Coordinates of C-alpha atoms in Angstrom, one line a residue:
Chain V
M5 CA 0.0 -0.1 0.0
R6 CA 2.8 2.4 0.8
C7 CA 4.5 1.5 -2.3
R8 CA 1.4 2.4 -4.2
A9 CA 1.0 5.8 -2.6
Y10 CA 4.8 6.4 -3.4
I11 CA 4.0 5.7 -7.0
L12 CA 1.1 8.0 -6.9
L13 CA 3.2 10.7 -5.5
L14 CA 5.8 10.3 -8.2
L15 CA 3.2 10.7 -10.8
L16 CA 1.6 13.7 -9.3
T17 CA 5.1 15.2 -9.0
A18 CA 5.7 14.4 -12.5
A19 CA 2.5 16.1 -13.7
G20 CA 3.7 19.2 -11.7
S21 CA 0.1 20.8 -11.7
F22 CA -0.1 22.1 -8.0
A23 CA -1.6 25.4 -9.0
N24 CA -2.6 26.2 -5.4
G25 CA 0.7 25.3 -3.9
Q26 CA 0.6 21.6 -3.3
S27 CA 4.2 20.1 -3.3
A28 CA 5.2 16.6 -3.6
E29 CA 6.4 16.6 0.1
P30 CA 3.8 14.6 2.1
G31 CA 2.4 15.7 5.4
L32 CA 0.1 13.6 7.9
V33 CA -3.6 14.1 8.1
K34 CA -5.4 12.8 11.0
I35 CA -9.1 12.5 10.8
S36 CA -11.1 12.0 14.1
F37 CA -14.9 11.6 14.8
V38 CA -16.7 12.7 17.7
N39 CA -20.0 11.1 17.9
T40 CA -22.7 12.8 19.7
V41 CA -26.5 13.2 20.0
T42 CA -27.1 17.0 19.5
G43 CA -23.5 17.7 20.8
K44 CA -23.9 15.4 23.9
P45 CA -21.2 12.7 23.9
I46 CA -22.6 9.0 23.6
L47 CA -21.9 7.0 26.4
L48 CA -22.9 3.5 25.2
D49 CA -25.5 1.7 27.3
S50 CA -26.0 4.6 29.8
T51 CA -26.8 8.0 28.4
V52 CA -30.5 8.4 28.0
F53 CA -31.4 10.5 25.0
T54 CA -34.7 12.0 23.7
N55 CA -35.6 12.2 20.2
P56 CA -37.7 14.9 18.5
F57 CA -40.8 12.8 19.2
S58 CA -40.2 12.9 23.0
E59 CA -39.2 9.2 22.8
T60 CA -36.3 8.3 25.0
Y61 CA -33.5 5.8 24.0
T62 CA -30.0 4.5 24.9
I63 CA -27.4 3.6 22.4
T64 CA -25.6 0.2 22.8
R65 CA -23.8 -0.1 19.5
F66 CA -23.1 2.7 16.9
K67 CA -20.9 1.9 13.9
Y68 CA -20.4 3.1 10.4
Y69 CA -18.2 2.8 7.5
I70 CA -16.3 5.7 5.9
S71 CA -14.8 4.8 2.7
N72 CA -13.1 6.4 -0.5
L73 CA -12.0 9.4 1.4
A74 CA -10.4 12.3 -0.3
L75 CA -9.2 15.9 0.4
T76 CA -10.4 18.6 -2.3
F77 CA -8.8 21.6 -3.6
P78 CA -10.0 23.9 -6.3
E79 CA -8.4 21.9 -9.0
G80 CA -8.9 18.4 -7.9
V81 CA -8.7 15.8 -5.2
F82 CA -6.1 13.8 -3.1
K83 CA -7.4 10.4 -2.6
E84 CA -6.4 8.1 0.2
L85 CA -5.5 4.8 -1.1
D86 CA -7.2 1.7 0.1
S87 CA -9.6 3.9 2.0
Y88 CA -11.7 1.8 4.2
H89 CA -12.5 2.6 8.0
L90 CA -15.0 1.3 10.4
V91 CA -15.8 3.8 13.1
D92 CA -17.1 2.0 16.0
Q93 CA -18.1 4.0 19.0
S94 CA -17.1 1.0 21.3
N95 CA -13.5 1.0 20.1
A96 CA -11.7 4.3 20.7
Q97 CA -8.9 3.3 18.3
S98 CA -11.3 3.3 15.5
L99 CA -12.4 6.8 16.1
S100 CA -9.5 8.4 14.5
F101 CA -7.1 7.4 11.5
G102 CA -4.2 9.1 9.7
F103 CA -2.9 9.0 6.2
T104 CA -0.3 10.9 4.3
A105 CA -1.3 13.4 2.0
L106 CA 0.4 15.9 -0.5
A107 CA 1.4 19.1 1.2
G108 CA -0.7 22.2 0.2
T109 CA -4.0 23.8 1.1
Y110 CA -7.3 21.9 0.9
D111 CA -10.8 23.3 1.0
G112 CA -12.8 20.2 1.9
L113 CA -13.2 16.4 2.4
V114 CA -15.4 13.9 0.5
F115 CA -16.1 10.3 1.3
L116 CA -18.6 7.7 0.8
L117 CA -20.8 6.8 3.9
G118 CA -20.7 3.0 3.4
V119 CA -18.7 0.6 1.3
D120 CA -18.6 0.9 -2.4
S121 CA -20.5 -1.6 -4.5
L122 CA -17.4 -3.1 -5.8
R123 CA -16.2 -4.3 -2.5
N124 CA -19.7 -5.8 -1.9
V125 CA -19.5 -8.1 -4.8
S126 CA -15.8 -9.1 -4.8
G127 CA -15.7 -12.0 -2.2
A128 CA -13.8 -12.4 1.1
Q129 CA -12.1 -9.0 2.2
S130 CA -9.9 -8.2 5.2
G131 CA -9.1 -5.4 7.5
A132 CA -11.9 -3.0 8.1
L133 CA -14.1 -5.1 5.7
D134 CA -13.4 -8.5 7.5
P135 CA -16.8 -10.1 8.1
L136 CA -15.6 -10.5 11.8
N137 CA -16.4 -6.9 12.4
D138 CA -20.1 -7.9 12.4
M139 CA -21.1 -5.5 9.7
F140 CA -21.7 -8.1 7.0
W141 CA -25.1 -9.8 5.8
T142 CA -24.4 -13.5 5.1
W143 CA -28.0 -14.4 3.8
N144 CA -28.2 -11.4 1.5
T145 CA -24.4 -10.5 0.6
G146 CA -23.5 -7.1 1.5
Y147 CA -22.1 -4.8 4.1
I148 CA -24.1 -3.0 6.8
M149 CA -23.2 0.5 6.0
A150 CA -24.2 1.9 9.4
K151 CA -25.5 0.3 12.5
M152 CA -27.3 1.6 15.5
E153 CA -28.6 -0.6 18.4
G154 CA -30.1 0.5 21.5
R155 CA -33.2 0.4 23.8
S156 CA -36.3 2.4 24.0
P157 CA -39.5 2.2 26.3
Q158 CA -41.4 3.1 23.1
S159 CA -40.2 0.1 21.3
K160 CA -42.7 -2.8 20.8
L161 CA -40.1 -5.2 20.4
V162 CA -38.6 -8.0 22.6
N163 CA -36.6 -6.3 25.4
R164 CA -37.5 -3.0 24.1
K165 CA -34.8 -3.3 21.3
V166 CA -34.2 -0.6 18.7
E167 CA -32.1 -2.0 16.0
Y168 CA -31.1 -0.2 12.8
H169 CA -29.0 -2.2 10.4
I170 CA -28.7 -0.1 7.3
G171 CA -27.4 -1.6 4.1
G172 CA -27.9 -2.2 0.3
F173 CA -25.6 -1.3 -2.3
A174 CA -27.1 -2.1 -5.7
G175 CA -29.7 -0.4 -7.9
V176 CA -32.8 1.1 -6.2
N177 CA -32.0 -0.2 -2.8
S178 CA -28.6 1.4 -2.6
V179 CA -28.1 3.3 0.7
L180 CA -24.7 4.6 -0.2
K181 CA -24.1 8.4 0.4
N182 CA -21.5 10.7 -1.0
I183 CA -20.7 13.1 1.9
K184 CA -19.1 16.4 0.9
L185 CA -17.8 18.6 4.0
P186 CA -16.3 22.0 3.1
F187 CA -13.6 23.1 5.8
P188 CA -14.6 26.3 7.7
V189 CA -11.0 27.3 7.2
P190 CA -8.4 26.2 4.8
V191 CA -6.5 23.1 5.7
N192 CA -2.9 23.3 5.4
V193 CA -0.9 20.2 5.0
S194 CA 2.8 20.7 5.6
A195 CA 5.7 18.4 4.9
G196 CA 6.4 16.1 8.0
K197 CA 3.8 17.8 10.1
T198 CA 0.3 16.7 11.3
T199 CA -3.0 18.3 10.5
E200 CA -5.9 17.2 12.4
I201 CA -9.5 17.3 11.1
I202 CA -12.2 16.7 13.8
I203 CA -15.6 15.6 12.5
E204 CA -18.7 15.7 14.6
T205 CA -21.5 13.5 14.1
D206 CA -25.1 14.0 15.5
F207 CA -27.1 10.8 15.7
A208 CA -30.3 12.9 16.1
A209 CA -30.2 13.3 12.4
W210 CA -31.4 9.7 12.0
W211 CA -35.0 10.5 13.2
Q212 CA -36.0 13.5 10.9
Q213 CA -35.2 15.6 7.8
P214 CA -36.5 14.6 5.5
N215 CA -38.2 11.6 6.9
E216 CA -39.8 11.7 10.4
L217 CA -39.3 8.2 11.8
K218 CA -40.7 7.3 15.4
I219 CA -39.3 4.4 17.4
S220 CA -42.8 3.5 18.3
E221 CA -43.5 2.9 14.5
H222 CA -40.1 1.8 13.2
P223 CA -38.1 0.2 15.9
V224 CA -36.2 -2.1 13.6
C225 CA -34.8 -2.1 10.0
S226 CA -32.6 -5.1 9.1
S227 CA -32.8 -5.5 5.4
P228 CA -32.3 -3.3 2.4
G229 CA -35.3 -1.4 1.0
E230 CA -37.5 1.6 1.5
L231 CA -37.2 2.1 5.3
A232 CA -33.3 1.7 5.1
K233 CA -33.2 4.2 2.3
K234 CA -35.4 6.7 4.4
I235 CA -33.0 6.3 7.4
A236 CA -29.9 6.7 5.1
D237 CA -31.4 10.0 3.6
N238 CA -31.7 11.2 7.2
Y239 CA -28.4 10.1 8.4
S240 CA -26.5 11.6 5.4
K241 CA -26.9 14.8 7.1
M242 CA -25.3 13.8 10.4
F243 CA -21.6 15.1 9.8
R244 CA -20.1 18.4 10.3
V245 CA -16.6 19.7 10.5
R246 CA -16.1 20.6 14.2
Q247 CA -12.5 21.8 14.3
I248 CA -9.5 22.0 12.2
I249 CA -6.1 22.0 13.7
N250 CA -3.5 23.3 11.4
P251 CA 0.1 22.6 12.2
Chain U
M2 CA 42.9 -10.4 19.9
K3 CA 43.6 -14.2 20.0
P4 CA 42.5 -16.2 17.0
G5 CA 40.4 -18.3 19.3
V6 CA 38.3 -15.4 20.4
I7 CA 37.8 -14.2 16.9
I8 CA 36.7 -17.6 15.9
S9 CA 34.2 -17.7 18.9
I10 CA 32.9 -14.3 17.9
L11 CA 32.5 -15.4 14.4
A12 CA 30.9 -18.5 15.4
I13 CA 28.3 -16.5 17.6
V14 CA 27.6 -14.0 14.8
L15 CA 27.1 -16.9 12.3
G16 CA 25.1 -18.8 14.7
G17 CA 22.9 -15.9 15.3
L18 CA 22.5 -15.3 11.4
L19 CA 21.5 -18.9 11.3
L20 CA 19.0 -18.7 13.9
I21 CA 17.5 -15.5 12.3
G22 CA 17.4 -17.3 8.9
A23 CA 15.6 -20.2 10.7
G24 CA 13.3 -17.9 12.2
R25 CA 12.3 -16.4 9.0
K26 CA 12.0 -19.8 7.4
E27 CA 9.4 -20.6 9.8
E28 CA 7.5 -17.5 9.3
T29 CA 7.3 -17.3 5.5
A30 CA 7.1 -20.0 2.7
G31 CA 8.0 -19.8 -1.1
P32 CA 5.1 -19.5 -3.4
P33 CA 2.6 -22.5 -3.6
D34 CA 2.3 -24.8 -6.6
Y35 CA -0.2 -23.0 -8.9
I36 CA -2.6 -25.1 -10.7
E37 CA -3.9 -24.2 -14.1
W38 CA -7.6 -23.8 -14.2
R39 CA -9.1 -25.5 -17.4
I40 CA -12.5 -25.2 -18.7
P41 CA -14.0 -28.1 -20.2
A42 CA -13.7 -28.2 -24.1
G43 CA -17.0 -26.5 -25.6
W44 CA -18.1 -24.8 -22.2
P45 CA -18.7 -21.2 -21.9
K46 CA -16.3 -19.0 -20.0
P47 CA -17.5 -18.6 -16.2
A48 CA -19.5 -15.4 -15.7
N49 CA -16.9 -14.4 -12.9
D50 CA -13.5 -15.6 -12.9
I51 CA -13.4 -16.9 -9.3
F52 CA -9.6 -17.8 -9.5
A53 CA -8.5 -14.3 -10.8
K54 CA -8.0 -13.0 -7.3
N55 CA -7.6 -16.2 -5.5
K56 CA -5.0 -17.9 -7.6
L57 CA -5.7 -21.7 -7.4
S58 CA -2.8 -23.6 -6.0
E59 CA -2.3 -27.3 -4.8
Q60 CA -1.7 -26.0 -1.1
G61 CA -4.6 -23.8 -1.3
F62 CA -7.0 -26.4 -2.6
Q63 CA -5.6 -29.0 0.0
L64 CA -6.2 -26.5 2.7
G65 CA -9.8 -26.1 1.5
R66 CA -10.5 -29.7 1.4
K67 CA -9.3 -30.1 5.0
L68 CA -11.6 -27.2 6.0
F69 CA -14.5 -28.6 4.1
Y70 CA -14.4 -31.8 6.1
D71 CA -13.5 -30.3 9.4
G72 CA -16.2 -30.4 12.0
R73 CA -14.5 -27.4 13.9
L74 CA -16.2 -25.2 11.6
S75 CA -19.3 -25.9 13.5
K76 CA -20.1 -25.2 17.2
D77 CA -20.3 -28.8 18.5
G78 CA -18.0 -30.4 16.0
N79 CA -20.8 -32.5 14.3
F80 CA -21.4 -30.3 11.3
P81 CA -18.5 -29.9 8.8
C82 CA -19.6 -28.4 5.4
A83 CA -19.5 -32.0 4.2
S84 CA -22.2 -33.1 6.7
C85 CA -24.8 -31.5 4.2
H86 CA -22.8 -31.7 1.1
Q87 CA -21.9 -35.4 0.6
Q88 CA -19.6 -36.5 -2.2
F89 CA -21.5 -39.6 -3.0
G90 CA -24.6 -37.4 -3.6
A91 CA -22.8 -34.9 -5.7
F92 CA -22.4 -33.1 -2.6
S93 CA -25.9 -32.5 -1.8
S94 CA -27.6 -34.0 1.3
Y95 CA -28.4 -37.5 0.1
D96 CA -32.0 -38.6 0.8
H97 CA -32.8 -35.7 3.1
D98 CA -35.5 -33.2 2.2
L99 CA -34.2 -30.8 4.6
S100 CA -30.7 -31.2 6.2
H101 CA -29.9 -31.5 10.0
G102 CA -28.3 -28.7 11.8
Y103 CA -26.7 -28.0 15.2
N104 CA -28.7 -28.8 18.3
N105 CA -31.5 -31.0 16.7
T106 CA -32.5 -28.3 14.2
F107 CA -33.5 -28.7 10.6
T108 CA -32.5 -26.3 7.6
T109 CA -35.3 -24.7 5.9
R110 CA -34.1 -25.7 2.5
N111 CA -32.8 -28.7 0.6
A112 CA -29.0 -28.5 0.6
P113 CA -28.1 -28.1 -3.3
P114 CA -25.2 -30.1 -4.8
L115 CA -21.9 -28.4 -5.2
F116 CA -20.1 -28.7 -8.7
N117 CA -19.5 -26.3 -11.6
L118 CA -19.8 -23.4 -9.1
A119 CA -17.5 -21.3 -11.2
W120 CA -20.2 -20.9 -13.6
M121 CA -22.8 -20.1 -11.0
P122 CA -23.3 -16.3 -10.8
R123 CA -25.3 -16.2 -7.6
L124 CA -25.4 -18.8 -4.9
H125 CA -28.4 -20.1 -2.7
W126 CA -31.6 -21.1 -3.9
D127 CA -32.8 -17.3 -3.6
G128 CA -29.4 -16.2 -5.1
G129 CA -28.8 -14.0 -2.0
V130 CA -25.2 -14.7 -2.0
N131 CA -23.1 -13.0 -4.8
H132 CA -19.7 -14.6 -4.4
I133 CA -18.4 -18.1 -3.9
E134 CA -16.0 -16.8 -1.1
V135 CA -18.5 -15.3 1.1
Q136 CA -21.0 -18.4 1.0
P137 CA -19.5 -20.3 3.9
L138 CA -20.4 -17.3 6.2
S139 CA -23.9 -18.3 6.0
P140 CA -24.0 -21.9 7.0
I141 CA -21.2 -21.5 9.5
T142 CA -23.2 -18.7 11.4
A143 CA -26.8 -19.9 10.8
P144 CA -28.1 -21.4 14.3
N145 CA -29.9 -24.2 12.4
E146 CA -26.8 -25.2 10.4
M147 CA -23.3 -25.0 11.8
G148 CA -24.3 -22.8 14.6
E149 CA -20.9 -21.2 15.1
N150 CA -19.4 -17.8 14.9
L151 CA -16.3 -16.8 12.9
D152 CA -14.1 -15.8 15.8
S153 CA -14.6 -19.1 17.5
V154 CA -13.8 -21.0 14.3
L155 CA -10.6 -18.9 13.8
L156 CA -9.6 -19.5 17.4
K157 CA -9.8 -23.3 16.9
L158 CA -7.9 -23.3 13.7
R159 CA -5.2 -21.2 15.2
R160 CA -4.6 -23.8 18.0
D161 CA -4.0 -26.5 15.4
T162 CA -0.4 -26.6 14.3
S163 CA -1.2 -28.6 11.2
Y164 CA -3.4 -25.6 10.1
L165 CA -0.7 -23.1 10.7
R166 CA 1.7 -25.2 8.4
M167 CA -1.1 -25.4 5.8
F168 CA -1.9 -21.6 5.7
R169 CA 1.7 -21.0 5.5
A170 CA 2.1 -23.2 2.6
A171 CA -0.9 -21.9 0.8
F172 CA -0.5 -18.1 1.6
G173 CA 3.1 -17.7 2.6
T174 CA 2.9 -17.0 6.3
P175 CA 1.1 -18.9 8.9
E176 CA -1.4 -16.1 9.7
I177 CA -5.0 -17.6 9.9
N178 CA -7.7 -15.0 9.2
S179 CA -11.2 -15.2 7.8
Q180 CA -10.2 -14.0 4.3
R181 CA -7.6 -16.8 3.9
M182 CA -9.9 -19.4 5.3
L183 CA -12.8 -18.4 2.9
K184 CA -10.3 -18.1 -0.2
A185 CA -9.1 -21.6 0.7
L186 CA -12.6 -23.1 0.9
A187 CA -13.4 -21.5 -2.5
Q188 CA -10.3 -23.2 -4.0
F189 CA -11.9 -26.5 -3.0
T190 CA -15.5 -26.0 -3.8
G191 CA -14.7 -24.0 -6.8
S192 CA -12.5 -26.8 -8.4
I193 CA -15.2 -29.4 -8.3
V194 CA -16.2 -29.8 -11.9
S195 CA -18.7 -32.3 -13.2
A196 CA -18.1 -32.9 -17.1
N197 CA -17.5 -36.5 -17.5
S198 CA -21.0 -38.1 -17.4
K199 CA -22.2 -40.5 -19.9
Y200 CA -23.7 -37.7 -21.6
D201 CA -20.5 -35.8 -22.1
K202 CA -19.0 -39.0 -23.3
V203 CA -21.7 -39.4 -25.9
M204 CA -21.1 -35.7 -26.8
R205 CA -17.3 -36.4 -27.2
G206 CA -18.0 -39.5 -29.4
E207 CA -16.7 -42.0 -26.8
A208 CA -20.0 -43.6 -26.0
T209 CA -23.5 -43.8 -27.4
F210 CA -27.0 -43.4 -25.9
T211 CA -29.3 -46.4 -25.7
Y212 CA -32.4 -46.1 -27.5
S213 CA -34.4 -44.8 -24.6
E214 CA -31.8 -42.4 -23.7
Q215 CA -31.8 -41.0 -27.1
N216 CA -35.6 -40.6 -27.1
G217 CA -35.2 -38.9 -23.7
Y218 CA -32.6 -36.5 -24.9
T219 CA -34.7 -35.6 -27.9
F220 CA -37.8 -34.8 -25.6
F221 CA -35.4 -32.9 -23.2
K222 CA -34.2 -30.6 -25.9
A223 CA -37.7 -30.0 -27.1
N224 CA -39.3 -29.3 -23.7
C225 CA -36.7 -28.7 -20.9
A226 CA -33.7 -27.2 -22.5
S227 CA -35.1 -23.4 -22.3
C228 CA -34.5 -23.4 -18.7
H229 CA -32.0 -26.1 -18.3
P230 CA -29.6 -25.6 -21.4
E231 CA -26.6 -27.6 -22.1
P232 CA -23.8 -28.0 -21.2
L233 CA -24.4 -26.7 -17.6
F234 CA -28.0 -27.9 -17.7
T235 CA -29.2 -24.6 -16.2
D236 CA -29.4 -20.9 -17.1
Y237 CA -29.1 -19.9 -13.3
S238 CA -32.2 -17.7 -13.6
F239 CA -34.9 -17.5 -11.0
R240 CA -38.3 -18.7 -11.9
N241 CA -41.6 -19.8 -10.4
I242 CA -42.5 -23.5 -11.5
G243 CA -46.0 -23.4 -9.8
L244 CA -45.4 -25.2 -6.7
P245 CA -47.9 -24.8 -3.8
V246 CA -46.5 -22.9 -0.8
N247 CA -45.5 -25.1 1.9
E248 CA -47.4 -23.6 5.0
F249 CA -44.8 -24.6 7.5
L250 CA -41.9 -22.8 5.7
N251 CA -43.7 -20.1 3.9
D252 CA -40.7 -19.6 1.7
Y253 CA -41.3 -17.1 -1.2
G254 CA -37.7 -17.5 -2.5
R255 CA -36.1 -14.6 -4.4
M256 CA -38.6 -12.1 -3.2
R257 CA -36.8 -12.2 0.2
I258 CA -33.7 -10.9 -1.5
T259 CA -35.0 -8.3 -3.8
G260 CA -38.0 -7.2 -2.0
D261 CA -39.9 -7.4 -5.4
K262 CA -43.3 -8.9 -5.6
K263 CA -42.6 -9.9 -9.2
D264 CA -40.0 -12.4 -7.6
S265 CA -42.5 -14.2 -5.3
L266 CA -41.9 -17.8 -5.5
K267 CA -39.1 -17.7 -7.8
F268 CA -36.1 -20.0 -7.0
K269 CA -32.9 -20.6 -8.8
V270 CA -33.1 -23.1 -11.8
P271 CA -30.8 -26.2 -10.6
S272 CA -28.4 -27.9 -13.0
L273 CA -29.7 -31.3 -13.9
R274 CA -26.3 -32.6 -14.0
N275 CA -26.2 -35.6 -11.3
V276 CA -29.9 -35.2 -10.8
A277 CA -30.3 -38.9 -10.3
L278 CA -28.1 -38.7 -7.3
T279 CA -29.5 -35.5 -5.7
F280 CA -33.0 -36.5 -4.5
P281 CA -35.2 -35.3 -2.9
Y282 CA -36.1 -32.6 -5.2
M283 CA -37.2 -28.8 -5.3
H284 CA -36.0 -26.1 -2.8
D285 CA -37.7 -27.8 0.0
G286 CA -37.0 -31.5 -1.0
R287 CA -40.8 -32.1 -1.4
F288 CA -40.5 -34.8 -4.3
Q289 CA -38.8 -38.0 -3.5
S290 CA -38.3 -39.1 -7.0
L291 CA -37.7 -37.9 -10.6
N292 CA -41.2 -39.5 -11.4
A293 CA -42.8 -37.1 -8.8
V294 CA -41.0 -34.1 -10.4
L295 CA -42.3 -35.0 -13.8
D296 CA -45.8 -35.6 -12.5
H297 CA -45.6 -32.1 -11.3
Y298 CA -44.5 -30.6 -14.6
N299 CA -47.3 -32.8 -16.4
G300 CA -50.2 -32.0 -14.1
G301 CA -49.3 -30.4 -10.8
I302 CA -48.3 -27.0 -11.8
I303 CA -50.7 -24.3 -10.2
V304 CA -51.1 -22.3 -13.3
T305 CA -53.0 -19.5 -11.5
Q306 CA -50.0 -18.2 -9.6
P307 CA -49.3 -14.7 -11.0
T308 CA -45.7 -15.2 -11.2
L309 CA -45.7 -18.6 -12.8
D310 CA -43.0 -18.7 -15.6
T311 CA -44.6 -18.3 -18.8
L312 CA -43.1 -21.3 -20.4
L313 CA -45.1 -23.4 -18.0
R314 CA -48.6 -21.9 -18.4
K315 CA -49.5 -24.9 -20.4
R316 CA -47.4 -27.2 -18.2
I317 CA -45.3 -29.9 -20.0
P318 CA -47.4 -32.7 -21.0
I319 CA -45.4 -36.0 -20.8
A320 CA -46.8 -39.3 -21.9
G321 CA -46.0 -42.4 -19.8
R322 CA -43.2 -43.8 -22.4
Q323 CA -41.7 -40.3 -22.7
K324 CA -41.4 -39.9 -19.0
A325 CA -39.6 -43.2 -18.7
D326 CA -37.2 -42.5 -21.5
L327 CA -36.5 -38.8 -20.0
I328 CA -35.7 -40.4 -16.7
Y329 CA -33.3 -42.9 -18.6
F330 CA -31.7 -39.6 -20.2
L331 CA -31.4 -37.8 -16.9
H332 CA -29.4 -40.8 -15.4
T333 CA -26.9 -40.3 -18.2
L334 CA -25.9 -37.0 -16.4
S335 CA -24.6 -38.8 -13.4
D336 CA -20.8 -38.2 -13.1
T337 CA -19.2 -41.0 -11.0
S338 CA -15.6 -39.8 -12.0
M339 CA -16.5 -36.6 -9.8
T340 CA -18.6 -38.3 -7.1
K341 CA -15.8 -41.1 -6.5
N342 CA -12.8 -38.8 -7.3
P343 CA -10.4 -39.3 -4.2
R344 CA -9.2 -35.8 -4.8
F345 CA -12.5 -34.5 -3.6
S346 CA -13.0 -36.9 -0.7
G347 CA -12.4 -36.5 2.8
E348 CA -11.5 -38.6 5.8
L349 CA -15.2 -39.4 6.6
K350 CA -15.8 -39.2 10.3
N351 CA -18.7 -40.2 12.2
F352 CA -20.6 -36.9 11.7
I353 CA -24.3 -36.4 11.6
H354 CA -25.9 -36.1 8.2

């Protein structure tokens, strides 16, 4: 992987098209995720949250895939290679990751929320995509792109479960979402230094806009289809850039 | 410095180097012996090249074979892949409508035979699985099949030094992970090809059909081949053949995967190769004999089902003699060179089937 990154760097150097000052010397970019509900930190199993319909709930699991990440600048993009990350609220190490990027000034971040369709049809995968991560449907091949499990007194399910396993990569059932996050201030990547981009998620986005979804009516979603697409339309708006820490 | 001291130092340094070398040797292996994957003469190219990114090797195949027959892939050790996929039944569950699973359970569908999987675009009766490598995840983790979870399987394999050796021989290092296990299994199951039945020998000019078999073949080409085309004897499409719904199973087939009402009651067209060995028949094993299957096509099809295949609206009338001839022909599709090939066999233990 490092070898391929190097080749890309060389190619980009050869092209010499860094109009806004990108140079071939790489710097480090650290992306961190802070998962919240309307800004309140998520303590799994304990914090009680209230949704816009006055339904209360706790979150026991919260995981999602970030893939095909790239930094943007006016003339193009810098793509992270082999870009697959599982952000898992129960695993502190998964909440941030780093990669080397061309030094220069960037104005935004793009990524896919989920796992691209190619990796859903290409057999056994490893790393973040290992089926051991419990984000893979065995009966209807495909990755669960985002998962929330919890409990709510308003749930009619056994043990008051709330369970949203959102997946579907093909055709009309696709829940894949391209996320674009413009940076509030320019991001500078400098040779040999680390730039940190802190992204905040707001789980409350799952409940509304554009689709109002109450726990009492939809306590579970565990297959591709209309409900999954509605939830994905909502959660595609859960990200914002909270802070840029330039070197 | 005395020569003796120098020699001692050299010996220590050389010894150290040798030790490092030995350590490395244990970690990595040279490339495995790759096997050329051959398509039988006259056959179409597989839809997906399953060995393009999982290069077939003798060591990978042998590891896959060991895994296929190893009960440790199941929770209690009694349910290896081979418990439902028996070689003498063309890797189906011989004489079982539904198969037995962990803790006195039944599966909900008839275990399909395993051969020519390289040509199969989607696996399972409902086509829910899109790649041969990820298929084993389904039976391994299903509570009514092997009842295990992946972490536990990998832990068991890592405790076995023979597996460490075999993973190293197949993949270069002794690391045992899910991807390697699944790729090895795919090398074994994907290698099982059935292309040497009497029918194949007749087509190659090495044998001749009897009078009845020839009559059956003629009937087959006129009435069955649009869904079961040669040489694979299936087009791998999903069709509703007008079976009444089993009220216990309530299985609507492909609709569960696509969520589309148009797919209600559709199941994958199975290959007719080795069909004489794979009874009982249909997705739920409801018919015990080929005779019963043909009776269904002749008179049993429920023609009022909205998603019934258009080719079956008038059923398939079969006169008594034609039925006998067709069954003779279907028996020419049995391939004992595959079902008795020691290369695909395992050390059969006393597991439940």
